Amino acid sequence: MKSAIFAAALSTLWLLAAAPASAQGSFGALPIESCQDYVARAMSQAQMATGCNFPGVRWSLDSDAHMTWCKAASPRDRGREDDERREALLTCRGDFGAVPITNCNEYAARSRSQVELAQSLDGCTFEGMRWSANLVQHKHWCNRNAPARHAFEDAERRKELAACKAKPK
């Protein structure tokens, strides 16, 4: 019984974490309360930026560096940093080679970052389950499929994002 309650609570937390970034209002970025969530987002965005040549610690692939920064930052500052990385990703095509995915938590975090980036782009339509904002759904899909499929889906989302960003405005 306890494990069922824990599983339900965990699923609820994942759903809350998957809330769309477009819910930002006139007060700026949505705060990120959890450092674990912040680090997952930061690592995913830094991986997506591979090949973009962005400078600075913001793009570090060192999760400990992101965790250290997060612990000293306010939830609002974490949200602003997340927004800054997302805005920068809008300027990079990102249509480079494969970026390894080591586990389903990483797959789900990267899916979320790609969906949030897609929501930030104007003039493009992203359709299908690949673009679902439901983080739990991405994680369950990952758990049921082979790692080669994870890499394929990630690459396909990146190709669609790159094609959208390459469109003349």
Tab-separated table of C-alpha atoms in Angstrom:
chain	number	residue	atom	x	y	z
A	1	MET	CA	0.000	0.000	0.000
A	2	LYS	CA	2.794	2.408	0.936
A	3	SER	CA	4.604	1.745	-2.345
A	4	ALA	CA	1.419	2.460	-4.321
A	5	ILE	CA	0.972	5.786	-2.526
A	6	PHE	CA	4.645	6.627	-3.077
A	7	ALA	CA	4.367	5.754	-6.788
A	8	ALA	CA	1.263	7.927	-7.149
A	9	ALA	CA	2.967	10.830	-5.379
A	10	LEU	CA	6.064	10.452	-7.540
A	11	SER	CA	3.964	10.401	-10.718
A	12	THR	CA	2.183	13.563	-9.586
A	13	LEU	CA	5.511	15.303	-8.996
A	14	TRP	CA	6.731	14.317	-12.458
A	15	LEU	CA	3.538	15.675	-14.004
A	16	LEU	CA	3.956	18.965	-12.164
A	17	ALA	CA	7.551	19.179	-13.342
A	18	ALA	CA	6.340	18.682	-16.914
A	19	ALA	CA	4.143	21.794	-16.839
A	20	PRO	CA	4.705	23.874	-19.969
A	21	ALA	CA	7.150	26.737	-19.834
A	22	SER	CA	4.631	28.921	-21.640
A	23	ALA	CA	2.862	29.488	-18.322
A	24	GLN	CA	5.215	32.386	-17.645
A	25	GLY	CA	3.461	35.577	-16.841
A	26	SER	CA	4.343	39.223	-16.606
A	27	PHE	CA	6.407	38.531	-13.493
A	28	GLY	CA	9.097	36.687	-15.440
A	29	ALA	CA	10.428	33.189	-15.245
A	30	LEU	CA	8.691	30.487	-13.268
A	31	PRO	CA	10.688	29.569	-10.175
A	32	ILE	CA	12.367	26.176	-10.038
A	33	GLU	CA	12.091	24.908	-6.473
A	34	SER	CA	14.075	21.672	-6.707
A	35	CYS	CA	17.811	21.616	-7.361
A	36	GLN	CA	17.422	18.090	-8.727
A	37	ASP	CA	14.949	19.434	-11.308
A	38	TYR	CA	17.173	22.432	-12.047
A	39	VAL	CA	20.259	20.241	-12.620
A	40	ALA	CA	18.294	17.867	-14.888
A	41	ARG	CA	17.164	20.841	-16.984
A	42	ALA	CA	20.639	22.411	-17.053
A	43	MET	CA	22.331	19.178	-18.097
A	44	SER	CA	19.740	18.514	-20.787
A	45	GLN	CA	20.069	22.010	-22.214
A	46	ALA	CA	23.880	21.859	-22.103
A	47	GLN	CA	23.763	18.552	-24.007
A	48	MET	CA	21.386	20.069	-26.558
A	49	ALA	CA	23.885	22.929	-27.007
A	50	THR	CA	26.671	20.582	-28.088
A	51	GLY	CA	28.077	22.112	-31.268
A	52	CYS	CA	26.677	25.578	-30.547
A	53	ASN	CA	29.938	26.816	-28.978
A	54	PHE	CA	28.222	28.757	-26.215
A	55	PRO	CA	30.744	30.117	-23.693
A	56	GLY	CA	30.575	30.055	-19.924
A	57	VAL	CA	29.689	27.899	-16.961
A	58	ARG	CA	26.006	28.015	-17.926
A	59	TRP	CA	26.818	25.416	-20.608
A	60	SER	CA	28.984	23.156	-18.460
A	61	LEU	CA	28.437	19.401	-18.677
A	62	ASP	CA	29.482	19.125	-15.016
A	63	SER	CA	26.358	18.369	-12.980
A	64	ASP	CA	28.195	19.153	-9.733
A	65	ALA	CA	28.873	22.702	-10.925
A	66	HIS	CA	25.165	23.198	-11.673
A	67	MET	CA	24.210	21.716	-8.288
A	68	THR	CA	26.630	24.015	-6.445
A	69	TRP	CA	25.225	27.065	-8.233
A	70	CYS	CA	21.650	25.916	-7.620
A	71	LYS	CA	22.104	25.514	-3.874
A	72	ALA	CA	23.213	29.156	-3.619
A	73	ALA	CA	20.491	30.513	-5.942
A	74	SER	CA	16.883	31.408	-5.283
A	75	PRO	CA	14.102	29.487	-7.050
A	76	ARG	CA	13.403	32.614	-9.142
A	77	ASP	CA	17.098	32.868	-10.167
A	78	ARG	CA	17.039	29.190	-11.162
A	79	GLY	CA	14.023	29.878	-13.381
A	80	ARG	CA	15.743	32.877	-14.967
A	81	GLU	CA	18.871	30.823	-15.699
A	82	ASP	CA	16.716	28.107	-17.283
A	83	ASP	CA	15.025	30.763	-19.445
A	84	GLU	CA	18.389	32.220	-20.481
A	85	ARG	CA	19.622	28.838	-21.678
A	86	ARG	CA	16.353	28.198	-23.538
A	87	GLU	CA	16.570	31.618	-25.245
A	88	ALA	CA	20.165	30.934	-26.301
A	89	LEU	CA	19.174	27.545	-27.719
A	90	LEU	CA	16.748	29.354	-30.032
A	91	THR	CA	19.759	30.840	-31.835
A	92	CYS	CA	21.584	27.533	-32.386
A	93	ARG	CA	20.472	25.116	-35.075
A	94	GLY	CA	21.680	22.152	-33.059
A	95	ASP	CA	21.594	19.780	-36.036
A	96	PHE	CA	24.818	18.020	-35.092
A	97	GLY	CA	25.539	14.352	-34.460
A	98	ALA	CA	24.253	12.045	-31.774
A	99	VAL	CA	24.459	13.044	-28.125
A	100	PRO	CA	24.459	9.904	-25.953
A	101	ILE	CA	21.537	9.258	-23.601
A	102	THR	CA	22.655	7.213	-20.607
A	103	ASN	CA	19.313	6.435	-18.915
A	104	CYS	CA	15.568	7.078	-18.999
A	105	ASN	CA	15.726	9.950	-16.501
A	106	GLU	CA	18.099	11.724	-18.868
A	107	TYR	CA	15.871	10.846	-21.847
A	108	ALA	CA	12.801	12.301	-20.110
A	109	ALA	CA	14.669	15.460	-19.066
A	110	ARG	CA	15.965	15.989	-22.594
A	111	SER	CA	12.482	15.397	-24.026
A	112	ARG	CA	11.103	18.028	-21.662
A	113	SER	CA	13.797	20.537	-22.673
A	114	GLN	CA	13.101	19.943	-26.350
A	115	VAL	CA	9.338	20.314	-25.865
A	116	GLU	CA	9.874	23.558	-23.915
A	117	LEU	CA	12.157	24.840	-26.671
A	118	ALA	CA	9.523	23.936	-29.290
A	119	GLN	CA	6.922	25.886	-27.280
A	120	SER	CA	9.238	28.919	-27.459
A	121	LEU	CA	9.429	28.883	-31.259
A	122	ASP	CA	6.952	30.854	-33.346
A	123	GLY	CA	5.559	29.674	-36.646
A	124	CYS	CA	6.242	25.947	-36.289
A	125	THR	CA	3.914	23.057	-35.583
A	126	PHE	CA	5.218	20.082	-33.675
A	127	GLU	CA	2.827	17.142	-33.642
A	128	GLY	CA	2.634	13.618	-32.321
A	129	MET	CA	3.569	11.816	-29.128
A	130	ARG	CA	7.195	12.851	-29.635
A	131	TRP	CA	6.122	16.376	-28.622
A	132	SER	CA	4.001	15.474	-25.618
A	133	ALA	CA	4.564	17.720	-22.580
A	134	ASN	CA	3.862	14.734	-20.316
A	135	LEU	CA	7.220	13.849	-18.751
A	136	VAL	CA	5.888	10.626	-17.222
A	137	GLN	CA	4.785	9.468	-20.663
A	138	HIS	CA	8.291	10.021	-22.063
A	139	LYS	CA	9.858	8.105	-19.189
A	140	HIS	CA	7.441	5.175	-19.536
A	141	TRP	CA	8.061	5.053	-23.298
A	142	CYS	CA	11.807	5.038	-22.674
A	143	ASN	CA	11.525	2.179	-20.189
A	144	ARG	CA	9.648	0.072	-22.764
A	145	ASN	CA	12.017	0.679	-25.696
A	146	ALA	CA	15.597	-0.120	-26.635
A	147	PRO	CA	18.359	2.515	-26.242
A	148	ALA	CA	18.698	2.780	-30.025
A	149	ARG	CA	15.079	3.988	-30.157
A	150	HIS	CA	15.856	6.600	-27.461
A	151	ALA	CA	18.672	8.006	-29.586
A	152	PHE	CA	16.465	7.954	-32.705
A	153	GLU	CA	13.608	9.874	-31.048
A	154	ASP	CA	16.019	12.417	-29.578
A	155	ALA	CA	17.664	12.924	-32.985
A	156	GLU	CA	14.286	13.296	-34.695
A	157	ARG	CA	13.169	15.979	-32.222
A	158	ARG	CA	16.472	17.815	-32.731
A	159	LYS	CA	16.060	17.621	-36.537
A	160	GLU	CA	12.545	19.051	-36.331
A	161	LEU	CA	13.732	21.847	-34.021
A	162	ALA	CA	16.652	22.636	-36.335
A	163	ALA	CA	14.373	22.733	-39.382
A	164	CYS	CA	12.008	25.109	-37.619
A	165	LYS	CA	14.817	27.401	-36.449
A	166	ALA	CA	16.279	27.469	-39.996
A	167	LYS	CA	13.020	28.815	-41.456
A	168	PRO	CA	13.236	32.454	-42.538
A	169	LYS	CA	11.172	34.755	-40.362
